[in-house]
mmCIF file of C-alpha atoms and ligand atoms in Angstrom:
data_model
loop_
_atom_site.group_PDB
_atom_site.id
_atom_site.type_symbol
_atom_site.label_atom_id
_atom_site.label_comp_id
_atom_site.label_asym_id
_atom_site.label_seq_id
_atom_site.Cartn_x
_atom_site.Cartn_y
_atom_site.Cartn_z
ATOM 1 C CA MET L 593 14.176 -2.165 -29.669
ATOM 2 C CA LYS L 594 15.832 1.194 -30.474
ATOM 3 C CA GLY L 595 14.462 4.477 -31.866
ATOM 4 C CA SER L 596 11.217 6.011 -30.720
ATOM 5 C CA CYS L 597 8.219 3.785 -31.287
ATOM 6 C CA ARG L 598 4.672 5.167 -31.371
ATOM 7 C CA ILE L 599 2.522 3.343 -28.849
ATOM 8 C CA PRO L 600 -1.181 3.568 -29.875
ATOM 9 C CA ALA L 601 -2.785 5.534 -27.011
ATOM 10 C CA THR L 602 -5.698 3.094 -27.011
ATOM 11 C CA LEU L 603 -3.338 0.262 -26.070
ATOM 12 C CA LEU L 604 -2.203 2.134 -23.024
ATOM 13 C CA ALA L 605 -5.482 3.626 -21.957
ATOM 14 C CA GLY L 606 -5.249 4.075 -18.199
ATOM 15 C CA LEU L 607 -1.419 4.019 -18.133
ATOM 16 C CA VAL L 608 0.466 7.298 -17.963
ATOM 17 C CA LEU L 609 2.358 7.637 -21.232
ATOM 18 C CA SER L 610 6.101 8.317 -21.071
ATOM 19 C CA GLY L 611 8.398 10.597 -23.083
ATOM 20 C CA PRO L 612 7.215 12.317 -26.298
ATOM 21 C CA LEU L 613 4.005 10.302 -26.222
ATOM 22 C CA ALA L 614 2.989 11.975 -22.973
ATOM 23 C CA ALA L 615 2.123 15.097 -24.948
ATOM 24 C CA GLN L 616 -1.206 13.426 -25.668
ATOM 25 C CA ALA L 617 -1.991 13.125 -21.958
ATOM 26 C CA PRO L 618 -4.216 16.033 -20.853
ATOM 27 C CA ALA L 619 -3.214 17.655 -17.514
ATOM 28 C CA PRO L 620 -5.748 17.093 -14.705
ATOM 29 C CA ALA L 621 -8.673 19.582 -14.718
ATOM 30 C CA GLU L 622 -8.530 22.822 -12.681
ATOM 31 C CA THR L 623 -11.433 22.187 -10.370
ATOM 32 C CA PRO L 624 -10.971 19.124 -8.149
ATOM 33 C CA VAL L 625 -12.912 16.706 -10.391
ATOM 34 C CA PRO L 626 -11.910 13.061 -10.282
ATOM 35 C CA ALA L 627 -8.450 12.811 -11.866
ATOM 36 C CA PRO L 628 -8.613 11.756 -15.533
ATOM 37 C CA THR L 629 -7.770 8.062 -15.960
ATOM 38 C CA ASN L 630 -4.310 8.756 -17.316
ATOM 39 C CA ALA L 631 -3.047 10.469 -14.167
ATOM 40 C CA PRO L 632 -2.462 8.902 -10.771
ATOM 41 C CA SER L 633 -5.343 9.938 -8.506
ATOM 42 C CA LEU L 634 -3.814 11.743 -5.619
ATOM 43 C CA ALA L 635 -5.848 9.966 -2.928
ATOM 44 C CA PRO L 636 -4.831 6.293 -2.889
ATOM 45 C CA ALA L 637 -7.772 4.361 -4.439
ATOM 46 C CA THR L 638 -6.967 1.323 -2.341
ATOM 47 C CA THR L 639 -4.959 1.126 0.795
ATOM 48 C CA PRO L 640 -1.539 -0.099 -0.329
ATOM 49 C CA ALA L 641 -0.552 -3.379 1.292
ATOM 50 C CA GLY L 642 1.098 -2.758 4.682
ATOM 51 C CA PRO L 643 4.803 -3.238 5.242
ATOM 52 C CA GLY L 644 5.539 -6.920 4.606
ATOM 53 C CA PRO L 645 7.957 -9.083 6.581
ATOM 54 C CA THR L 646 11.416 -7.572 6.895
ATOM 55 C CA VAL L 647 13.672 -8.912 4.209
ATOM 56 C CA SER L 648 17.412 -8.592 3.599
ATOM 57 C CA TYR L 649 18.753 -5.504 1.824
ATOM 58 C CA ALA L 650 19.533 -7.597 -1.241
ATOM 59 C CA ALA L 651 16.051 -9.156 -1.309
ATOM 60 C CA ALA L 652 14.448 -5.731 -0.989
ATOM 61 C CA ARG L 653 16.650 -4.603 -3.898
ATOM 62 C CA HIS L 654 15.749 -7.691 -5.970
ATOM 63 C CA TRP L 655 19.394 -8.784 -6.129
ATOM 64 C CA THR L 656 19.193 -12.549 -6.477
ATOM 65 C CA ASP L 657 21.209 -15.355 -8.019
ATOM 66 C CA PRO L 658 19.754 -17.114 -11.099
ATOM 67 C CA GLN L 659 17.829 -19.445 -8.779
ATOM 68 C CA GLY L 660 16.196 -16.486 -7.044
ATOM 69 C CA LYS L 661 18.203 -16.695 -3.797
ATOM 70 C CA PRO L 662 19.034 -13.196 -2.443
ATOM 71 C CA LEU L 663 22.696 -12.257 -2.872
ATOM 72 C CA PRO L 664 24.821 -11.811 0.282
ATOM 73 C CA PHE L 665 25.351 -8.061 -0.307
ATOM 74 C CA GLY L 666 24.202 -5.529 2.262
ATOM 75 C CA SER L 667 25.041 -2.316 0.426
ATOM 76 C CA GLU L 668 25.231 -0.691 -3.016
ATOM 77 C CA ALA L 669 29.032 -0.587 -2.686
ATOM 78 C CA GLU L 670 29.265 -4.371 -2.183
ATOM 79 C CA MET L 671 26.990 -4.983 -5.181
ATOM 80 C CA LEU L 672 29.005 -2.614 -7.409
ATOM 81 C CA ASP L 673 32.292 -4.157 -6.295
ATOM 82 C CA PHE L 674 31.014 -7.620 -7.241
ATOM 83 C CA LEU L 675 29.902 -6.346 -10.668
ATOM 84 C CA ARG L 676 33.341 -4.811 -11.269
ATOM 85 C CA THR L 677 35.536 -7.641 -10.019
ATOM 86 C CA ALA L 678 33.710 -10.979 -10.305
ATOM 87 C CA ASP L 679 34.917 -13.498 -12.901
ATOM 88 C CA VAL L 680 32.861 -14.047 -16.042
ATOM 89 C CA VAL L 681 31.778 -17.707 -16.176
ATOM 90 C CA SER L 682 29.686 -17.468 -19.359
ATOM 91 C CA ALA L 683 28.137 -14.928 -21.750
ATOM 92 C CA THR L 684 25.076 -14.988 -24.024
ATOM 93 C CA ARG L 685 23.445 -12.298 -26.180
ATOM 94 C CA LEU L 686 20.248 -10.709 -24.838
ATOM 95 C CA GLY L 687 17.695 -10.399 -27.642
ATOM 96 C CA GLY L 688 14.884 -7.963 -28.051
ATOM 97 C CA GLY L 689 16.819 -4.964 -29.295
ATOM 98 C CA ILE L 690 19.453 -3.504 -31.623
ATOM 99 C CA ASN L 691 22.505 -3.355 -29.406
ATOM 100 C CA ASN L 692 21.780 -6.778 -27.950
ATOM 101 C CA PRO L 693 23.857 -6.455 -24.837
ATOM 102 C CA ARG L 694 25.429 -9.567 -23.325
ATOM 103 C CA LYS L 695 24.085 -11.433 -20.308
ATOM 104 C CA LEU L 696 27.061 -12.485 -18.230
ATOM 105 C CA LEU L 697 27.111 -15.077 -15.461
ATOM 106 C CA LEU L 698 29.464 -13.646 -12.851
ATOM 107 C CA GLU L 699 31.086 -15.567 -10.004
ATOM 108 C CA LYS L 700 33.199 -14.555 -7.010
ATOM 109 C CA ASN L 701 33.878 -16.428 -3.752
ATOM 110 C CA GLY L 702 31.208 -18.961 -4.676
ATOM 111 C CA VAL L 703 28.564 -16.282 -5.233
ATOM 112 C CA GLN L 704 26.970 -16.300 -8.709
ATOM 113 C CA ALA L 705 24.768 -13.641 -10.292
ATOM 114 C CA SER L 706 23.733 -12.635 -13.809
ATOM 115 C CA ALA L 707 24.561 -9.202 -15.140
ATOM 116 C CA VAL L 708 24.089 -7.205 -18.332
ATOM 117 C CA PHE L 709 27.215 -5.979 -20.154
ATOM 118 C CA ARG L 710 26.632 -3.075 -22.554
ATOM 119 C CA ASP L 711 29.418 -1.835 -24.860
ATOM 120 C CA VAL L 712 27.529 0.254 -27.434
ATOM 121 C CA ASN L 713 29.407 3.495 -27.958
ATOM 122 C CA GLU L 714 28.230 5.399 -31.037
ATOM 123 C CA GLU L 715 28.441 9.150 -31.457
ATOM 124 C CA LYS L 716 27.752 11.513 -34.353
ATOM 125 C CA ASN L 717 28.422 15.232 -34.164
ATOM 126 C CA THR L 718 26.591 16.040 -37.362
ATOM 127 C CA PRO L 719 22.815 16.007 -37.709
ATOM 128 C CA THR L 720 21.664 12.535 -38.636
ATOM 129 C CA PHE L 721 18.212 11.368 -39.650
ATOM 130 C CA GLY L 722 16.309 8.084 -39.861
ATOM 131 C CA GLY L 723 16.305 4.984 -37.667
ATOM 132 C CA GLY L 724 15.504 6.926 -34.518
ATOM 133 C CA ARG L 725 18.677 8.934 -34.930
ATOM 134 C CA ASN L 726 17.196 12.266 -35.974
ATOM 135 C CA GLU L 727 19.217 14.392 -33.569
ATOM 136 C CA LEU L 728 22.073 16.780 -33.493
ATOM 137 C CA PHE L 729 24.927 15.198 -31.508
ATOM 138 C CA PHE L 730 23.405 11.699 -31.604
ATOM 139 C CA LYS L 731 25.001 9.495 -28.927
ATOM 140 C CA ASP L 732 24.237 5.893 -27.976
ATOM 141 C CA SER L 733 26.523 4.858 -25.146
ATOM 142 C CA TYR L 734 26.984 2.292 -22.382
ATOM 143 C CA ILE L 735 28.403 5.085 -20.222
ATOM 144 C CA PHE L 736 24.945 6.538 -19.550
ATOM 145 C CA GLU L 737 23.751 3.425 -17.647
ATOM 146 C CA PRO L 738 25.901 4.003 -14.517
ATOM 147 C CA ALA L 739 25.163 7.747 -14.847
ATOM 148 C CA ALA L 740 21.411 7.040 -14.742
ATOM 149 C CA TYR L 741 21.872 4.714 -11.753
ATOM 150 C CA GLU L 742 23.958 7.240 -9.771
ATOM 151 C CA LEU L 743 21.605 10.156 -10.497
ATOM 152 C CA ALA L 744 18.512 8.078 -9.689
ATOM 153 C CA MET L 745 20.022 7.101 -6.324
ATOM 154 C CA MET L 746 20.767 10.755 -5.565
ATOM 155 C CA LEU L 747 17.094 11.485 -6.210
ATOM 156 C CA GLY L 748 15.868 8.648 -3.976
ATOM 157 C CA LEU L 749 14.836 6.544 -6.986
ATOM 158 C CA ASP L 750 16.120 3.026 -6.369
ATOM 159 C CA ASN L 751 14.617 1.404 -9.450
ATOM 160 C CA VAL L 752 17.489 1.698 -11.903
ATOM 161 C CA PRO L 753 19.393 -1.571 -11.287
ATOM 162 C CA PRO L 754 22.947 -0.880 -10.048
ATOM 163 C CA ALA L 755 25.403 -0.365 -12.887
ATOM 164 C CA THR L 756 29.102 0.496 -13.059
ATOM 165 C CA LEU L 757 31.970 0.558 -15.560
ATOM 166 C CA ARG L 758 34.095 -2.480 -16.384
ATOM 167 C CA LYS L 759 36.024 -4.082 -19.233
ATOM 168 C CA TYR L 760 35.083 -7.418 -20.703
ATOM 169 C CA GLU L 761 37.202 -9.138 -23.368
ATOM 170 C CA ARG L 762 39.328 -5.970 -23.477
ATOM 171 C CA THR L 763 36.228 -3.931 -24.395
ATOM 172 C CA SER L 764 35.129 -0.993 -22.245
ATOM 173 C CA GLY L 765 31.536 -1.101 -21.210
ATOM 174 C CA SER L 766 29.117 -0.947 -18.318
ATOM 175 C CA VAL L 767 27.796 -3.831 -16.262
ATOM 176 C CA GLN L 768 24.395 -3.914 -14.512
ATOM 177 C CA ILE L 769 22.861 -6.511 -12.176
ATOM 178 C CA PHE L 770 20.311 -8.656 -13.987
ATOM 179 C CA ILE L 771 16.888 -8.453 -12.314
ATOM 180 C CA GLU L 772 15.681 -12.075 -12.283
ATOM 181 C CA ASN L 773 12.060 -13.045 -12.833
ATOM 182 C CA ALA L 774 11.113 -9.802 -14.549
ATOM 183 C CA ILE L 775 9.173 -9.168 -17.744
ATOM 184 C CA THR L 776 9.235 -6.159 -20.058
ATOM 185 C CA GLU L 777 6.272 -3.809 -20.283
ATOM 186 C CA ARG L 778 5.978 -5.000 -23.879
ATOM 187 C CA ARG L 779 5.312 -8.539 -22.501
ATOM 188 C CA GLU L 780 2.899 -7.168 -19.889
ATOM 189 C CA LEU L 781 0.784 -5.619 -22.622
ATOM 190 C CA GLU L 782 1.011 -8.611 -24.921
ATOM 191 C CA GLU L 783 -0.240 -10.825 -22.118
ATOM 192 C CA HIS L 784 -2.816 -8.278 -20.916
ATOM 193 C CA LEU L 785 -1.502 -8.491 -17.372
ATOM 194 C CA GLN L 786 -3.174 -5.990 -15.073
ATOM 195 C CA PRO L 787 -1.378 -4.219 -12.237
ATOM 196 C CA PRO L 788 -3.212 -5.153 -9.036
ATOM 197 C CA ASP L 789 -3.333 -1.494 -8.091
ATOM 198 C CA GLU L 790 -3.610 0.767 -11.138
ATOM 199 C CA GLN L 791 -3.124 3.969 -9.157
ATOM 200 C CA GLU L 792 0.067 2.768 -7.473
ATOM 201 C CA TRP L 793 1.345 1.645 -10.876
ATOM 202 C CA LYS L 794 0.601 5.019 -12.444
ATOM 203 C CA LYS L 795 2.452 6.746 -9.636
ATOM 204 C CA GLN L 796 5.556 4.741 -10.563
ATOM 205 C CA VAL L 797 5.142 5.583 -14.247
ATOM 206 C CA GLN L 798 4.786 9.276 -13.464
ATOM 207 C CA MET L 799 8.009 9.206 -11.435
ATOM 208 C CA MET L 800 9.718 7.620 -14.458
ATOM 209 C CA ASN L 801 8.307 10.450 -16.626
ATOM 210 C CA VAL L 802 9.914 13.058 -14.405
ATOM 211 C CA PHE L 803 13.237 11.184 -14.383
ATOM 212 C CA ASP L 804 13.149 10.754 -18.198
ATOM 213 C CA ALA L 805 12.436 14.455 -18.668
ATOM 214 C CA LEU L 806 15.413 15.301 -16.445
ATOM 215 C CA ILE L 807 17.827 12.996 -18.324
ATOM 216 C CA TYR L 808 16.242 13.740 -21.723
ATOM 217 C CA ASN L 809 15.673 10.063 -22.447
ATOM 218 C CA VAL L 810 14.735 9.652 -26.131
ATOM 219 C CA ASP L 811 14.295 5.915 -25.937
ATOM 220 C CA ARG L 812 11.913 4.866 -23.121
ATOM 221 C CA ASN L 813 10.209 2.172 -25.161
ATOM 222 C CA ARG L 814 8.399 -0.882 -23.811
ATOM 223 C CA GLY L 815 11.549 -2.988 -23.871
ATOM 224 C CA ASN L 816 13.260 -0.539 -21.545
ATOM 225 C CA ILE L 817 10.802 -0.905 -18.699
ATOM 226 C CA ILE L 818 10.787 -4.178 -16.745
ATOM 227 C CA ILE L 819 8.366 -5.362 -14.073
ATOM 228 C CA THR L 820 9.020 -7.743 -11.190
ATOM 229 C CA PRO L 821 6.368 -10.057 -9.673
ATOM 230 C CA ASP L 822 5.588 -7.458 -7.008
ATOM 231 C CA TRP L 823 4.725 -5.009 -9.803
ATOM 232 C CA ARG L 824 7.767 -2.842 -9.139
ATOM 233 C CA LEU L 825 8.699 -0.785 -12.186
ATOM 234 C CA TRP L 826 12.406 -0.924 -13.135
ATOM 235 C CA MET L 827 14.053 1.515 -15.553
ATOM 236 C CA ILE L 828 16.732 -0.015 -17.820
ATOM 237 C CA ASP L 829 18.674 0.724 -21.008
ATOM 238 C CA HIS L 830 19.643 4.362 -20.707
ATOM 239 C CA SER L 831 22.044 4.337 -23.652
ATOM 240 C CA ARG L 832 20.185 7.223 -25.320
ATOM 241 C CA THR L 833 19.883 9.722 -22.501
ATOM 242 C CA PHE L 834 21.671 12.800 -21.050
ATOM 243 C CA ARG L 835 21.224 14.781 -24.272
ATOM 244 C CA ARG L 836 22.808 18.180 -24.615
ATOM 245 C CA ASN L 837 19.362 19.718 -25.073
ATOM 246 C CA THR L 838 18.708 22.605 -22.705
ATOM 247 C CA ASP L 839 14.938 22.326 -22.963
ATOM 248 C CA LEU L 840 12.447 19.721 -21.744
ATOM 249 C CA GLN L 841 11.354 17.204 -24.332
ATOM 250 C CA SER L 842 7.784 18.308 -23.986
ATOM 251 C CA GLN L 843 6.176 20.409 -21.365
ATOM 252 C CA SER L 844 2.827 18.787 -20.936
ATOM 253 C CA PRO L 845 3.677 15.341 -19.622
ATOM 254 C CA ILE L 846 4.981 16.625 -16.305
ATOM 255 C CA ASN L 847 1.769 17.596 -14.630
ATOM 256 C CA GLN L 848 2.378 15.896 -11.319
ATOM 257 C CA CYS L 849 5.373 14.868 -9.256
ATOM 258 C CA GLU L 850 5.934 12.563 -6.328
ATOM 259 C CA ARG L 851 6.564 14.644 -3.207
ATOM 260 C CA GLN L 852 9.903 13.081 -2.150
ATOM 261 C CA LEU L 853 11.211 13.221 -5.715
ATOM 262 C CA TYR L 854 10.282 16.910 -5.925
ATOM 263 C CA ALA L 855 12.054 17.567 -2.616
ATOM 264 C CA LYS L 856 15.190 15.660 -3.727
ATOM 265 C CA LEU L 857 15.208 17.421 -7.092
ATOM 266 C CA LYS L 858 15.062 20.758 -5.275
ATOM 267 C CA ALA L 859 17.743 19.787 -2.735
ATOM 268 C CA LEU L 860 20.111 18.137 -5.222
ATOM 269 C CA ASP L 861 23.625 19.444 -4.487
ATOM 270 C CA GLU L 862 24.922 20.417 -7.933
ATOM 271 C CA LYS L 863 28.600 20.354 -6.922
ATOM 272 C CA GLU L 864 28.272 16.913 -5.318
ATOM 273 C CA ALA L 865 26.265 15.589 -8.264
ATOM 274 C CA ARG L 866 28.800 16.870 -10.818
ATOM 275 C CA LYS L 867 31.504 15.082 -8.830
ATOM 276 C CA ARG L 868 29.576 11.773 -8.788
ATOM 277 C CA LEU L 869 28.736 11.995 -12.510
ATOM 278 C CA LYS L 870 31.990 13.339 -13.929
ATOM 279 C CA ASP L 871 33.297 9.885 -14.997
ATOM 280 C CA TYR L 872 30.236 9.428 -17.209
ATOM 281 C CA LEU L 873 29.098 12.813 -18.505
ATOM 282 C CA THR L 874 30.806 15.602 -20.428
ATOM 283 C CA THR L 875 30.585 19.211 -19.267
ATOM 284 C CA PHE L 876 28.023 19.899 -22.030
ATOM 285 C CA GLU L 877 25.884 16.999 -20.805
ATOM 286 C CA LEU L 878 26.207 18.084 -17.147
ATOM 287 C CA ASP L 879 25.370 21.727 -17.925
ATOM 288 C CA ALA L 880 22.324 20.639 -19.929
ATOM 289 C CA LEU L 881 21.227 18.321 -17.104
ATOM 290 C CA PHE L 882 21.206 21.138 -14.541
ATOM 291 C CA THR L 883 19.438 23.486 -16.966
ATOM 292 C CA ARG L 884 16.693 20.866 -17.377
ATOM 293 C CA ARG L 885 16.518 20.368 -13.634
ATOM 294 C CA LYS L 886 15.863 24.119 -13.245
ATOM 295 C CA LEU L 887 13.194 24.019 -15.978
ATOM 296 C CA LEU L 888 11.513 20.994 -14.378
ATOM 297 C CA LEU L 889 11.337 22.707 -10.978
ATOM 298 C CA GLU L 890 9.995 25.877 -12.587
ATOM 299 C CA ARG L 891 7.326 23.804 -14.335
ATOM 300 C CA ILE L 892 6.269 22.018 -11.134
ATOM 301 C CA ASP L 893 6.348 25.228 -9.078
ATOM 302 C CA LYS L 894 4.191 26.940 -11.710
ATOM 303 C CA LEU L 895 1.688 24.079 -11.561
ATOM 304 C CA ILE L 896 1.623 24.264 -7.766
ATOM 305 C CA ALA L 897 1.071 28.027 -7.904
ATOM 306 C CA GLU L 898 -1.751 27.551 -10.416
ATOM 307 C CA LYS L 899 -3.471 24.478 -9.004
ATOM 308 C CA GLY L 900 -2.369 24.133 -5.422
ATOM 309 C CA GLU L 901 0.094 21.616 -4.030
ATOM 310 C CA ASN L 902 -2.514 18.878 -3.512
ATOM 311 C CA GLN L 903 -3.306 18.825 -7.222
ATOM 312 C CA VAL L 904 0.329 18.427 -8.220
ATOM 313 C CA LEU L 905 2.298 16.564 -5.575
ATOM 314 C CA TYR L 906 1.417 13.037 -4.511
ATOM 315 C CA ASP L 907 2.914 10.469 -2.166
ATOM 316 C CA PHE L 908 4.276 7.118 -3.211
ATOM 317 C CA VAL L 909 5.285 4.651 -0.537
ATOM 318 C CA TRP L 910 6.495 1.303 -1.881
ATOM 319 C CA TYR L 911 4.684 -1.683 -0.415
ATOM 320 C CA ALA L 912 4.649 -4.890 -2.449
ATOM 321 C CA PRO L 913 0.969 -5.249 -3.424
ATOM 322 C CA LYS L 914 -0.755 -8.622 -3.385
ATOM 323 C CA THR L 915 -0.846 -9.815 -6.993
ATOM 324 C CA VAL L 916 -4.183 -10.826 -8.565
ATOM 325 C CA GLY L 917 -4.823 -12.903 -11.697
ATOM 326 C CA LYS L 918 -1.945 -14.166 -13.801
ATOM 327 C CA SER L 919 1.222 -13.088 -12.039
ATOM 328 C CA VAL L 920 4.297 -11.564 -13.553
ATOM 329 C CA GLU L 921 6.140 -14.530 -12.024
ATOM 330 C CA GLU L 922 4.121 -17.051 -14.030
ATOM 331 C CA SER L 923 4.688 -15.016 -17.163
ATOM 332 C CA ALA L 924 8.423 -14.614 -16.488
ATOM 333 C CA ALA L 925 8.734 -18.374 -15.967
ATOM 334 C CA GLN L 926 7.306 -19.086 -19.404
ATOM 335 C CA PRO L 927 10.124 -19.392 -21.971
ATOM 336 C CA ARG L 928 9.805 -16.966 -24.923
HETATM 337 N N1 ADP Y 1036 19.235 -5.218 -15.789
HETATM 338 C C1 ADP Y 1036 18.380 -6.011 -16.431
HETATM 339 N N2 ADP Y 1036 17.635 -6.913 -15.741
HETATM 340 C C2 ADP Y 1036 16.754 -7.731 -16.378
HETATM 341 N N3 ADP Y 1036 16.545 -7.733 -17.728
HETATM 342 C C3 ADP Y 1036 17.291 -6.879 -18.469
HETATM 343 C C4 ADP Y 1036 18.221 -5.962 -17.875
HETATM 344 N N4 ADP Y 1036 18.789 -5.213 -18.856
HETATM 345 C C5 ADP Y 1036 18.249 -5.656 -20.033
HETATM 346 N N5 ADP Y 1036 17.353 -6.650 -19.817
HETATM 347 C C6 ADP Y 1036 16.568 -7.374 -20.837
HETATM 348 O O1 ADP Y 1036 17.280 -7.369 -22.063
HETATM 349 C C7 ADP Y 1036 16.549 -6.688 -23.094
HETATM 350 C C8 ADP Y 1036 17.511 -5.918 -23.984
HETATM 351 O O2 ADP Y 1036 18.297 -5.063 -23.191
HETATM 352 P P1 ADP Y 1036 18.484 -3.515 -23.602
HETATM 353 O O3 ADP Y 1036 19.458 -2.895 -22.735
HETATM 354 O O4 ADP Y 1036 17.159 -2.875 -23.659
HETATM 355 O O5 ADP Y 1036 19.104 -3.724 -25.065
HETATM 356 P P2 ADP Y 1036 18.898 -2.937 -26.414
HETATM 357 O O6 ADP Y 1036 19.936 -1.876 -26.344
HETATM 358 O O7 ADP Y 1036 19.186 -3.954 -27.455
HETATM 359 O O8 ADP Y 1036 17.525 -2.400 -26.439
HETATM 360 C C9 ADP Y 1036 15.584 -5.793 -22.309
HETATM 361 O O9 ADP Y 1036 14.436 -5.521 -23.072
HETATM 362 C C10 ADP Y 1036 15.226 -6.665 -21.102
HETATM 363 O O10 ADP Y 1036 14.277 -7.653 -21.444
HETATM 364 MG MG1 MG Y 1037 16.400 -1.555 -24.933
#
């Protein structure tokens, strides 16, 4: 689904709202009263599940074949190389949106995996209105998916599935590993599934808020958030990001930040980042990105100065929680 969609706050009571909707979310109170429901409480409400059994790199990254068997790749580079060079065995359209990217079945050396091929590439340099396009310099492009993946990895966020550039049927596009067994947040709400640990879930959503503010994502709707059975939040469909806007979409939503993300944002080497993103972003888009990064850090530093670090920074350590009630897996297994 494209274009901004208004999610009734009531529907998402208890979940941190993302993007322009976050404006409704009040910042936590000055005095250390219990954090309002729409913000992750800084002290973990429940002890997150301890480190589970050690699993392969691919399993930890949710890279599996269509049957759910972890792929034999031990690094991002191996995964990206497969996405770029594997043969396309079949292709189907993925519903649920406007651009309807294609789901490819890729194969190489007997290894099979599904991937998403996006080739949308629309740009308008004059102000346009209607249909979620009311922007100056509207751009909807496949090229932003690998840019979002690369930037997320530089910031220690490993929940944008790996994506890279490739041609398919002589069309330029980007290809991204397909996360098997996942459901969209839209499905989660429709089926009233409850995260087993609300606070840990909110922490993930807040990290997405910070990332979306940085990349000026104008399209984080419920179809662009997917959830795996371990309640990991995955960010997909970044075709409407990296705007040339040199302001933050809206100040108020960023009222907390995960500590490691804050540290990585502060330490981000601009020269190195420009080098890693130059194949995807124009100079205007890169300049705007680093202006927003500065504004984000100023916002967080101001909050820390006003409220104290403990009211603003929180820790998120990923441990797969034990699922309760109807699982995402059961839901994902049900045909739509
Ligand atoms: N990498 C992925 N892994 C798993 N599911 C995906 C992935 N990318 C897209 N999808 C599924 O396909 C749907 C449409 O893809 P999306 O990129 O959002 O297309 P559109 O541009 O039409 O909104 C998503 O809502 C999600 O259900
Ligand atoms: Mg989408």
